[in-house]
Amino acid sequence: MEILFEDAYIVVAIKPRGVLSESHEREENMPALLGGGVYPVHRLDRTVGGVMVYAKTREAAAKLSTAIQQNKLEKEYTAIVSGVPVPAAGELRDHLFKDSAKNKSFVVTNARKGAKEAVLFYETANTCPYGESALTRVKIRLQTGRSHQIRVQFSSRGWPLAGDGKYGSRVKAPYPALYATGLCFPHPKNGKSMRFSAPVPGDFPWDLFGTSQYEIERKYLIEYPDVTVLAAAEGVRVKRIEQTYLLAAEGETHRVRKMTENGNTYYVETRKRRINDLRATEEERTVTEAEYAALLTRADPERHAVCKTRYAIPYKGRVVEVDLYDFWQDRASAEVELASETEVVELPPYLHVIRDVTADKRYKNVNLARELPKD
């Protein structure tokens, strides 16, 4: 379990799959893992992992409960479903009836006692061939929070979640392929909008769609370096990168890269969601040239392609990525991925730092693609 944020009023953490989200005397549960003294305000099925918020005071619990009633607590999920949903994006609206004896929900065509309306919005991300059919990764935003809502709504349309035998899946997996990847809510004390994300698991079937991980990175603006020194660095890898940003959901960046190294060209798709200045969730996969061309049709018209040459230099156990942008001749950037947010960074002595721009949003690549800082 990882704690993403904690103060006197709330704690935000990632619930592992297989752990109960509410207190239980005899089984592993989140309140106990958090040390007790917390108040659940929403829940996840035992088999579903991901980001959750708990209140630390009764007053905070009441405020968060009110936010939920007013639809101000936004929950985002990622799922892998069998088949290919059509249309590629849309709304699912049903009436669901829960059979408590079977612990199973059903879509009912006619309103009946105990049935509740269930609404969600979805968007397909990408599809992967699997057996004689396909699996599709889907982004989901809940409008209501009914028991097993996502699982039963997709299953009722012939798109059961991979690994969800309870609702008709024939794909064997450790858990149903559903993960709570995003949570946004107003802070119960000051009303500030809080947004948190979690990367999807790395086991089957998630691994079919590329890697998913946290990226902890520090970025520096540096003086334009001596290219001959960079090229002579031990173990250096030189890549030519053409980076295009695509239209993306709020709070997310979506990009594709054409990468050329040693005369070989390959293509990479990346989705990021920022958690704080240093940390982001990142999902990345290699795509074919045809997929790359198709993705380019969704390019963000407000951002131009960013072209740069990258020197990836091993240095004292880390890789320092020095980017020489086509639009700068007097400066460049250096980025280092870290193991933790508190790790001290040491750069090679031939790189001269102008300043740390990790927290300066103007120097995020997605913003450089729209406008260059004027300083």
mmCIF file of C-alpha atoms in Angstrom:
data_model
loop_
_atom_site.group_PDB
_atom_site.id
_atom_site.type_symbol
_atom_site.label_atom_id
_atom_site.label_comp_id
_atom_site.label_asym_id
_atom_site.label_seq_id
_atom_site.Cartn_x
_atom_site.Cartn_y
_atom_site.Cartn_z
ATOM 1 C CA MET A 1 0.000 0.000 0.000
ATOM 2 C CA GLU A 2 1.247 3.477 -0.864
ATOM 3 C CA ILE A 3 0.103 6.744 0.715
ATOM 4 C CA LEU A 4 -0.134 9.534 -1.863
ATOM 5 C CA PHE A 5 -1.190 12.372 0.456
ATOM 6 C CA GLU A 6 -1.969 12.899 4.130
ATOM 7 C CA ASP A 7 -2.815 15.835 6.354
ATOM 8 C CA ALA A 8 -4.922 16.375 9.462
ATOM 9 C CA TYR A 9 -8.186 15.838 7.569
ATOM 10 C CA ILE A 10 -7.701 13.153 4.899
ATOM 11 C CA VAL A 11 -5.423 10.379 3.741
ATOM 12 C CA VAL A 12 -5.230 9.308 0.089
ATOM 13 C CA ALA A 13 -3.787 5.862 -0.591
ATOM 14 C CA ILE A 14 -3.676 3.105 -3.179
ATOM 15 C CA LYS A 15 -5.731 0.102 -2.129
ATOM 16 C CA PRO A 16 -4.145 -3.200 -3.134
ATOM 17 C CA ARG A 17 -6.319 -5.738 -4.913
ATOM 18 C CA GLY A 18 -7.669 -8.406 -2.566
ATOM 19 C CA VAL A 19 -7.961 -6.021 0.390
ATOM 20 C CA LEU A 20 -11.322 -4.869 1.770
ATOM 21 C CA SER A 21 -11.939 -1.126 1.563
ATOM 22 C CA GLU A 22 -13.939 -1.076 4.830
ATOM 23 C CA SER A 23 -13.207 -2.329 8.337
ATOM 24 C CA HIS A 24 -13.486 -6.064 9.050
ATOM 25 C CA GLU A 25 -12.531 -7.916 12.218
ATOM 26 C CA ARG A 26 -11.028 -11.008 10.599
ATOM 27 C CA GLU A 27 -9.832 -9.921 7.149
ATOM 28 C CA GLU A 28 -7.195 -7.535 5.849
ATOM 29 C CA ASN A 29 -8.714 -4.121 5.304
ATOM 30 C CA MET A 30 -7.676 -0.589 4.430
ATOM 31 C CA PRO A 31 -8.664 1.186 7.683
ATOM 32 C CA ALA A 32 -6.449 -1.262 9.588
ATOM 33 C CA LEU A 33 -3.573 -0.831 7.129
ATOM 34 C CA LEU A 34 -3.878 2.929 7.594
ATOM 35 C CA GLY A 35 -3.511 2.539 11.349
ATOM 36 C CA GLY A 36 -7.178 2.903 12.267
ATOM 37 C CA GLY A 37 -9.049 6.079 13.119
ATOM 38 C CA VAL A 38 -10.163 6.751 9.544
ATOM 39 C CA TYR A 39 -13.649 7.018 8.078
ATOM 40 C CA PRO A 40 -14.507 5.343 4.730
ATOM 41 C CA VAL A 41 -16.573 7.627 2.484
ATOM 42 C CA HIS A 42 -16.590 5.484 -0.663
ATOM 43 C CA ARG A 43 -15.667 1.906 -1.470
ATOM 44 C CA LEU A 44 -14.041 -0.377 -3.998
ATOM 45 C CA ASP A 45 -14.790 -4.051 -4.508
ATOM 46 C CA ARG A 46 -12.294 -6.343 -2.808
ATOM 47 C CA THR A 47 -10.914 -7.427 -6.209
ATOM 48 C CA VAL A 48 -10.445 -3.834 -7.421
ATOM 49 C CA GLY A 49 -7.370 -1.829 -6.485
ATOM 50 C CA GLY A 50 -6.569 1.824 -6.928
ATOM 51 C CA VAL A 51 -6.731 5.277 -5.424
ATOM 52 C CA MET A 52 -9.049 5.982 -2.472
ATOM 53 C CA VAL A 53 -9.604 8.800 0.006
ATOM 54 C CA TYR A 54 -10.389 8.337 3.719
ATOM 55 C CA ALA A 55 -11.460 11.010 6.181
ATOM 56 C CA LYS A 56 -9.564 11.424 9.457
ATOM 57 C CA THR A 57 -12.283 13.380 11.267
ATOM 58 C CA ARG A 58 -16.075 13.124 11.416
ATOM 59 C CA GLU A 59 -16.360 16.631 9.996
ATOM 60 C CA ALA A 60 -14.159 15.759 7.024
ATOM 61 C CA ALA A 61 -16.196 12.588 6.438
ATOM 62 C CA ALA A 62 -19.406 14.618 6.387
ATOM 63 C CA LYS A 63 -17.945 17.120 3.905
ATOM 64 C CA LEU A 64 -16.695 14.362 1.590
ATOM 65 C CA SER A 65 -20.048 12.567 1.794
ATOM 66 C CA THR A 66 -21.763 15.794 0.763
ATOM 67 C CA ALA A 67 -19.326 16.128 -2.154
ATOM 68 C CA ILE A 68 -20.277 12.626 -3.276
ATOM 69 C CA GLN A 69 -23.995 13.452 -3.112
ATOM 70 C CA GLN A 70 -23.370 16.570 -5.209
ATOM 71 C CA ASN A 71 -21.309 14.608 -7.772
ATOM 72 C CA LYS A 72 -18.198 16.586 -6.837
ATOM 73 C CA LEU A 73 -16.144 13.484 -6.147
ATOM 74 C CA GLU A 74 -15.056 12.271 -9.595
ATOM 75 C CA LYS A 75 -13.949 8.677 -9.971
ATOM 76 C CA GLU A 76 -12.052 7.429 -12.998
ATOM 77 C CA TYR A 77 -11.352 3.792 -13.778
ATOM 78 C CA THR A 78 -9.412 1.851 -16.358
ATOM 79 C CA ALA A 79 -10.711 -1.542 -17.481
ATOM 80 C CA ILE A 80 -9.814 -4.192 -20.030
ATOM 81 C CA VAL A 81 -12.880 -5.684 -21.702
ATOM 82 C CA SER A 82 -13.387 -8.505 -24.167
ATOM 83 C CA GLY A 83 -14.241 -7.373 -27.683
ATOM 84 C CA VAL A 84 -14.301 -3.851 -29.059
ATOM 85 C CA PRO A 85 -16.985 -1.500 -27.679
ATOM 86 C CA VAL A 86 -18.983 0.349 -30.325
ATOM 87 C CA PRO A 87 -19.159 3.298 -30.440
ATOM 88 C CA ALA A 88 -15.583 4.055 -29.352
ATOM 89 C CA ALA A 89 -16.893 6.505 -26.731
ATOM 90 C CA GLY A 90 -20.294 6.996 -25.191
ATOM 91 C CA GLU A 91 -22.667 6.705 -22.255
ATOM 92 C CA LEU A 92 -24.035 3.542 -20.671
ATOM 93 C CA ARG A 93 -27.344 4.049 -18.860
ATOM 94 C CA ASP A 94 -29.257 1.177 -17.227
ATOM 95 C CA HIS A 95 -31.382 0.202 -14.268
ATOM 96 C CA LEU A 96 -29.564 -2.268 -12.026
ATOM 97 C CA PHE A 97 -31.046 -4.656 -9.499
ATOM 98 C CA LYS A 98 -28.792 -6.237 -6.876
ATOM 99 C CA ASP A 99 -29.537 -9.775 -5.719
ATOM 100 C CA SER A 100 -27.987 -9.651 -2.257
ATOM 101 C CA ALA A 101 -28.278 -13.429 -1.780
ATOM 102 C CA LYS A 102 -26.116 -14.031 -4.859
ATOM 103 C CA ASN A 103 -24.029 -10.858 -4.394
ATOM 104 C CA LYS A 104 -24.630 -10.124 -8.052
ATOM 105 C CA SER A 105 -26.249 -7.262 -9.968
ATOM 106 C CA PHE A 106 -28.413 -7.492 -13.074
ATOM 107 C CA VAL A 107 -29.590 -5.080 -15.746
ATOM 108 C CA VAL A 108 -33.405 -4.925 -15.696
ATOM 109 C CA THR A 109 -35.415 -3.589 -18.621
ATOM 110 C CA ASN A 110 -38.347 -2.345 -16.574
ATOM 111 C CA ALA A 111 -38.221 -0.236 -13.447
ATOM 112 C CA ARG A 112 -38.867 -2.458 -10.439
ATOM 113 C CA LYS A 113 -38.671 -2.123 -6.709
ATOM 114 C CA GLY A 114 -35.051 -1.945 -5.604
ATOM 115 C CA ALA A 115 -33.687 -1.160 -9.079
ATOM 116 C CA LYS A 116 -31.460 1.911 -9.318
ATOM 117 C CA GLU A 117 -30.326 3.923 -12.314
ATOM 118 C CA ALA A 118 -26.664 3.451 -13.255
ATOM 119 C CA VAL A 119 -24.786 5.852 -15.540
ATOM 120 C CA LEU A 120 -21.192 5.873 -16.734
ATOM 121 C CA PHE A 121 -19.180 7.383 -19.564
ATOM 122 C CA TYR A 122 -16.451 5.498 -21.370
ATOM 123 C CA GLU A 123 -13.780 5.998 -24.007
ATOM 124 C CA THR A 124 -11.763 3.236 -25.633
ATOM 125 C CA ALA A 125 -7.998 3.749 -25.473
ATOM 126 C CA ASN A 126 -6.472 0.941 -27.533
ATOM 127 C CA THR A 127 -7.118 -2.638 -28.641
ATOM 128 C CA CYS A 128 -4.910 -5.732 -28.534
ATOM 129 C CA PRO A 129 -5.555 -8.991 -30.449
ATOM 130 C CA TYR A 130 -6.270 -11.902 -28.111
ATOM 131 C CA GLY A 131 -7.081 -15.391 -29.318
ATOM 132 C CA GLU A 132 -9.762 -15.230 -31.989
ATOM 133 C CA SER A 133 -11.036 -11.889 -30.717
ATOM 134 C CA ALA A 134 -9.542 -8.834 -29.014
ATOM 135 C CA LEU A 135 -9.166 -7.087 -25.691
ATOM 136 C CA THR A 136 -9.765 -3.354 -25.368
ATOM 137 C CA ARG A 137 -8.502 -0.955 -22.721
ATOM 138 C CA VAL A 138 -11.249 1.454 -21.691
ATOM 139 C CA LYS A 139 -11.235 4.677 -19.659
ATOM 140 C CA ILE A 140 -14.359 5.064 -17.508
ATOM 141 C CA ARG A 141 -15.878 7.935 -15.547
ATOM 142 C CA LEU A 142 -18.660 7.036 -13.127
ATOM 143 C CA GLN A 143 -21.734 9.215 -12.786
ATOM 144 C CA THR A 144 -23.325 6.883 -10.211
ATOM 145 C CA GLY A 145 -21.832 4.323 -7.856
ATOM 146 C CA ARG A 146 -23.863 1.120 -7.928
ATOM 147 C CA SER A 147 -22.754 -2.321 -6.784
ATOM 148 C CA HIS A 148 -20.627 -3.992 -9.508
ATOM 149 C CA GLN A 149 -21.813 -1.240 -11.858
ATOM 150 C CA ILE A 150 -18.938 -1.227 -14.349
ATOM 151 C CA ARG A 151 -18.714 -5.003 -14.426
ATOM 152 C CA VAL A 152 -22.393 -5.639 -15.109
ATOM 153 C CA GLN A 153 -22.968 -2.745 -17.528
ATOM 154 C CA PHE A 154 -20.154 -3.816 -19.846
ATOM 155 C CA SER A 155 -20.992 -7.508 -19.490
ATOM 156 C CA SER A 156 -24.640 -6.904 -20.426
ATOM 157 C CA ARG A 157 -23.461 -5.584 -23.805
ATOM 158 C CA GLY A 158 -21.207 -8.530 -24.526
ATOM 159 C CA TRP A 159 -17.999 -6.856 -23.302
ATOM 160 C CA PRO A 160 -17.222 -8.572 -19.969
ATOM 161 C CA LEU A 161 -14.147 -7.459 -18.087
ATOM 162 C CA ALA A 162 -11.180 -9.768 -18.650
ATOM 163 C CA GLY A 163 -10.848 -12.134 -15.708
ATOM 164 C CA ASP A 164 -14.384 -11.478 -14.442
ATOM 165 C CA GLY A 165 -15.852 -15.005 -14.536
ATOM 166 C CA LYS A 166 -18.713 -13.886 -12.304
ATOM 167 C CA TYR A 167 -20.035 -11.782 -15.182
ATOM 168 C CA GLY A 168 -19.255 -14.055 -18.095
ATOM 169 C CA SER A 169 -15.581 -13.578 -18.971
ATOM 170 C CA ARG A 170 -13.730 -16.555 -20.435
ATOM 171 C CA VAL A 171 -10.359 -14.852 -20.032
ATOM 172 C CA LYS A 172 -8.458 -16.242 -17.055
ATOM 173 C CA ALA A 173 -6.724 -13.589 -14.912
ATOM 174 C CA PRO A 174 -5.850 -13.151 -11.210
ATOM 175 C CA TYR A 175 -8.497 -10.439 -10.770
ATOM 176 C CA PRO A 176 -11.150 -8.747 -12.925
ATOM 177 C CA ALA A 177 -9.300 -6.197 -15.065
ATOM 178 C CA LEU A 178 -10.602 -3.061 -13.374
ATOM 179 C CA TYR A 179 -8.550 -0.441 -11.544
ATOM 180 C CA ALA A 180 -9.370 2.914 -9.924
ATOM 181 C CA THR A 181 -6.840 5.124 -11.703
ATOM 182 C CA GLY A 182 -8.098 8.616 -10.875
ATOM 183 C CA LEU A 183 -9.832 10.524 -8.089
ATOM 184 C CA CYS A 184 -10.703 14.223 -7.886
ATOM 185 C CA PHE A 185 -12.540 15.950 -5.020
ATOM 186 C CA PRO A 186 -12.649 19.227 -3.065
ATOM 187 C CA HIS A 187 -10.558 19.229 0.098
ATOM 188 C CA PRO A 188 -13.015 19.039 3.035
ATOM 189 C CA LYS A 189 -11.341 21.922 4.890
ATOM 190 C CA ASN A 190 -10.349 24.522 2.276
ATOM 191 C CA GLY A 191 -12.298 23.395 -0.799
ATOM 192 C CA LYS A 192 -9.144 23.158 -2.943
ATOM 193 C CA SER A 193 -9.477 20.732 -5.861
ATOM 194 C CA MET A 194 -7.396 17.612 -5.142
ATOM 195 C CA ARG A 195 -6.505 15.226 -7.983
ATOM 196 C CA PHE A 196 -4.713 11.890 -7.611
ATOM 197 C CA SER A 197 -3.788 9.046 -9.955
ATOM 198 C CA ALA A 198 -2.511 5.490 -9.782
ATOM 199 C CA PRO A 199 -0.830 3.373 -12.477
ATOM 200 C CA VAL A 200 -2.543 0.142 -13.516
ATOM 201 C CA PRO A 201 -1.036 -3.220 -12.451
ATOM 202 C CA GLY A 202 1.731 -4.849 -14.454
ATOM 203 C CA ASP A 203 0.387 -8.428 -14.556
ATOM 204 C CA PHE A 204 -1.861 -10.119 -17.124
ATOM 205 C CA PRO A 205 -3.848 -8.808 -18.981
ATOM 206 C CA TRP A 206 -2.536 -5.292 -18.269
ATOM 207 C CA ASP A 207 0.910 -6.202 -19.563
ATOM 208 C CA LEU A 208 -0.534 -6.740 -23.060
ATOM 209 C CA PHE A 209 -0.950 -2.974 -23.332
ATOM 210 C CA GLY A 210 2.584 -1.897 -22.428
ATOM 211 C CA THR A 211 4.262 -0.769 -19.239
ATOM 212 C CA SER A 212 2.543 1.251 -16.538
ATOM 213 C CA GLN A 213 4.460 2.908 -13.735
ATOM 214 C CA TYR A 214 5.145 5.962 -11.653
ATOM 215 C CA GLU A 215 7.572 8.447 -13.124
ATOM 216 C CA ILE A 216 9.460 10.573 -10.597
ATOM 217 C CA GLU A 217 11.556 13.093 -12.483
ATOM 218 C CA ARG A 218 13.502 16.278 -11.861
ATOM 219 C CA LYS A 219 14.156 18.720 -14.718
ATOM 220 C CA TYR A 220 16.841 21.388 -15.120
ATOM 221 C CA LEU A 221 17.321 24.215 -17.591
ATOM 222 C CA ILE A 222 21.011 24.124 -18.580
ATOM 223 C CA GLU A 223 23.395 26.115 -20.725
ATOM 224 C CA TYR A 224 23.771 24.738 -24.245
ATOM 225 C CA PRO A 225 26.365 21.982 -23.761
ATOM 226 C CA ASP A 226 29.394 20.992 -25.794
ATOM 227 C CA VAL A 227 27.967 18.358 -28.146
ATOM 228 C CA THR A 228 31.356 16.698 -28.644
ATOM 229 C CA VAL A 229 31.592 16.112 -24.892
ATOM 230 C CA LEU A 230 28.096 14.620 -24.798
ATOM 231 C CA ALA A 231 28.836 12.314 -27.731
ATOM 232 C CA ALA A 232 32.040 11.099 -26.053
ATOM 233 C CA ALA A 233 30.373 10.258 -22.723
ATOM 234 C CA GLU A 234 30.762 6.605 -21.717
ATOM 235 C CA GLY A 235 27.655 4.523 -22.550
ATOM 236 C CA VAL A 236 25.800 7.419 -24.209
ATOM 237 C CA ARG A 237 22.784 6.682 -26.415
ATOM 238 C CA VAL A 238 21.752 9.274 -28.987
ATOM 239 C CA LYS A 239 18.146 9.486 -30.184
ATOM 240 C CA ARG A 240 16.357 11.795 -32.573
ATOM 241 C CA ILE A 241 12.818 12.428 -31.323
ATOM 242 C CA GLU A 242 9.769 13.965 -32.987
ATOM 243 C CA GLN A 243 7.116 14.351 -30.300
ATOM 244 C CA THR A 244 3.456 15.125 -31.061
ATOM 245 C CA TYR A 245 0.793 15.804 -28.449
ATOM 246 C CA LEU A 246 -2.703 14.455 -29.023
ATOM 247 C CA LEU A 247 -6.084 15.590 -27.763
ATOM 248 C CA ALA A 248 -6.499 14.236 -24.238
ATOM 249 C CA ALA A 249 -8.871 14.208 -21.292
ATOM 250 C CA GLU A 250 -8.541 16.905 -18.647
ATOM 251 C CA GLY A 251 -5.565 16.312 -16.384
ATOM 252 C CA GLU A 252 -3.948 13.868 -18.828
ATOM 253 C CA THR A 253 -1.324 14.252 -21.526
ATOM 254 C CA HIS A 254 -1.306 11.930 -24.519
ATOM 255 C CA ARG A 255 1.594 11.902 -26.956
ATOM 256 C CA VAL A 256 3.277 9.872 -29.681
ATOM 257 C CA ARG A 257 6.952 9.838 -30.541
ATOM 258 C CA LYS A 258 8.876 8.948 -33.655
ATOM 259 C CA MET A 259 12.247 7.768 -32.332
ATOM 260 C CA THR A 260 15.358 7.176 -34.439
ATOM 261 C CA GLU A 261 18.454 5.559 -32.944
ATOM 262 C CA ASN A 262 21.425 4.095 -34.845
ATOM 263 C CA GLY A 263 19.459 4.306 -38.081
ATOM 264 C CA ASN A 264 16.471 2.379 -36.678
ATOM 265 C CA THR A 265 13.076 4.067 -36.313
ATOM 266 C CA TYR A 266 10.333 3.029 -33.902
ATOM 267 C CA TYR A 267 7.180 4.615 -32.491
ATOM 268 C CA VAL A 268 5.967 5.008 -28.899
ATOM 269 C CA GLU A 269 2.606 6.061 -27.452
ATOM 270 C CA THR A 270 2.542 7.531 -23.919
ATOM 271 C CA ARG A 271 -0.233 8.648 -21.575
ATOM 272 C CA LYS A 272 0.629 10.642 -18.466
ATOM 273 C CA ARG A 273 -1.335 12.017 -15.559
ATOM 274 C CA ARG A 274 0.521 14.355 -13.221
ATOM 275 C CA ILE A 275 0.229 13.885 -9.457
ATOM 276 C CA ASN A 276 2.563 16.672 -8.343
ATOM 277 C CA ASP A 277 5.558 18.598 -9.699
ATOM 278 C CA LEU A 278 7.826 15.559 -9.439
ATOM 279 C CA ARG A 279 5.543 12.577 -9.848
ATOM 280 C CA ALA A 280 3.270 11.353 -12.638
ATOM 281 C CA THR A 281 1.672 8.082 -13.687
ATOM 282 C CA GLU A 282 2.845 6.876 -17.069
ATOM 283 C CA GLU A 283 1.526 4.234 -19.441
ATOM 284 C CA GLU A 284 3.688 3.546 -22.452
ATOM 285 C CA ARG A 285 3.674 1.127 -25.380
ATOM 286 C CA THR A 286 5.411 0.638 -28.704
ATOM 287 C CA VAL A 287 3.099 1.040 -31.718
ATOM 288 C CA THR A 288 3.403 0.210 -35.393
ATOM 289 C CA GLU A 289 4.002 2.807 -38.069
ATOM 290 C CA ALA A 290 0.366 2.435 -39.182
ATOM 291 C CA GLU A 291 -0.887 2.977 -35.602
ATOM 292 C CA TYR A 292 1.380 6.001 -35.309
ATOM 293 C CA ALA A 293 -0.090 7.506 -38.481
ATOM 294 C CA ALA A 294 -3.617 6.888 -37.194
ATOM 295 C CA LEU A 295 -2.820 8.500 -33.840
ATOM 296 C CA LEU A 296 -1.439 11.596 -35.579
ATOM 297 C CA THR A 297 -4.954 12.306 -36.905
ATOM 298 C CA ARG A 298 -5.835 13.168 -33.284
ATOM 299 C CA ALA A 299 -3.031 15.726 -32.885
ATOM 300 C CA ASP A 300 -3.821 18.720 -30.669
ATOM 301 C CA PRO A 301 -4.144 21.659 -33.098
ATOM 302 C CA GLU A 302 -2.973 24.110 -30.423
ATOM 303 C CA ARG A 303 0.419 22.399 -30.052
ATOM 304 C CA HIS A 304 3.183 21.950 -32.604
ATOM 305 C CA ALA A 305 5.482 18.934 -32.839
ATOM 306 C CA VAL A 306 8.576 19.143 -30.634
ATOM 307 C CA CYS A 307 11.783 17.985 -32.323
ATOM 308 C CA LYS A 308 14.908 17.324 -30.293
ATOM 309 C CA THR A 309 18.072 15.271 -30.047
ATOM 310 C CA ARG A 310 18.459 13.338 -26.813
ATOM 311 C CA TYR A 311 21.747 12.239 -25.244
ATOM 312 C CA ALA A 312 20.996 9.587 -22.600
ATOM 313 C CA ILE A 313 24.107 9.453 -20.401
ATOM 314 C CA PRO A 314 24.656 6.940 -17.555
ATOM 315 C CA TYR A 315 26.032 8.797 -14.531
ATOM 316 C CA LYS A 316 26.469 7.527 -10.966
ATOM 317 C CA GLY A 317 23.698 4.949 -11.117
ATOM 318 C CA ARG A 318 21.198 7.156 -12.961
ATOM 319 C CA VAL A 319 20.587 8.090 -16.588
ATOM 320 C CA VAL A 320 20.742 11.817 -17.339
ATOM 321 C CA GLU A 321 18.692 12.722 -20.418
ATOM 322 C CA VAL A 322 20.044 15.855 -22.091
ATOM 323 C CA ASP A 323 17.596 17.241 -24.663
ATOM 324 C CA LEU A 324 18.784 19.654 -27.363
ATOM 325 C CA TYR A 325 15.667 21.269 -28.819
ATOM 326 C CA ASP A 326 15.559 22.561 -32.384
ATOM 327 C CA PHE A 327 14.054 25.855 -31.202
ATOM 328 C CA TRP A 328 16.869 26.711 -28.726
ATOM 329 C CA GLN A 329 20.507 27.419 -29.522
ATOM 330 C CA ASP A 330 21.519 28.933 -26.176
ATOM 331 C CA ARG A 331 19.977 26.485 -23.706
ATOM 332 C CA ALA A 332 18.858 22.880 -23.286
ATOM 333 C CA SER A 333 17.306 20.684 -20.602
ATOM 334 C CA ALA A 334 18.470 17.798 -18.452
ATOM 335 C CA GLU A 335 16.062 15.328 -16.849
ATOM 336 C CA VAL A 336 16.769 12.603 -14.302
ATOM 337 C CA GLU A 337 14.362 9.866 -13.205
ATOM 338 C CA LEU A 338 14.527 9.230 -9.456
ATOM 339 C CA ALA A 339 13.721 6.355 -7.140
ATOM 340 C CA SER A 340 12.065 8.693 -4.610
ATOM 341 C CA GLU A 341 10.997 12.313 -4.362
ATOM 342 C CA THR A 342 13.653 13.023 -1.710
ATOM 343 C CA GLU A 343 16.611 11.660 -3.669
ATOM 344 C CA VAL A 344 19.497 14.093 -4.188
ATOM 345 C CA VAL A 345 20.421 14.656 -7.845
ATOM 346 C CA GLU A 346 23.995 14.908 -9.078
ATOM 347 C CA LEU A 347 24.663 15.936 -12.686
ATOM 348 C CA PRO A 348 27.877 15.493 -14.705
ATOM 349 C CA PRO A 349 30.292 18.412 -14.139
ATOM 350 C CA TYR A 350 30.204 19.426 -17.821
ATOM 351 C CA LEU A 351 26.495 20.345 -17.550
ATOM 352 C CA HIS A 352 25.992 23.895 -16.253
ATOM 353 C CA VAL A 353 22.636 24.404 -14.584
ATOM 354 C CA ILE A 354 20.768 27.667 -15.076
ATOM 355 C CA ARG A 355 18.037 26.628 -12.658
ATOM 356 C CA ASP A 356 15.764 23.795 -11.534
ATOM 357 C CA VAL A 357 12.511 24.029 -13.550
ATOM 358 C CA THR A 358 10.777 20.929 -12.149
ATOM 359 C CA ALA A 359 7.982 23.062 -10.671
ATOM 360 C CA ASP A 360 7.872 25.580 -13.543
ATOM 361 C CA LYS A 361 4.963 24.426 -15.699
ATOM 362 C CA ARG A 362 6.170 26.578 -18.603
ATOM 363 C CA TYR A 363 9.030 24.130 -19.116
ATOM 364 C CA LYS A 364 6.899 20.994 -19.212
ATOM 365 C CA ASN A 365 7.241 19.528 -22.699
ATOM 366 C CA VAL A 366 3.495 19.685 -23.269
ATOM 367 C CA ASN A 367 3.608 23.442 -22.702
ATOM 368 C CA LEU A 368 6.794 23.980 -24.725
ATOM 369 C CA ALA A 369 4.802 22.507 -27.611
ATOM 370 C CA ARG A 370 2.414 25.468 -27.339
ATOM 371 C CA GLU A 371 4.525 28.436 -26.243
ATOM 372 C CA LEU A 372 8.162 29.090 -25.347
ATOM 373 C CA PRO A 373 8.907 30.881 -22.061
ATOM 374 C CA LYS A 374 9.869 34.509 -22.668
ATOM 375 C CA ASP A 375 12.635 34.679 -20.035
#
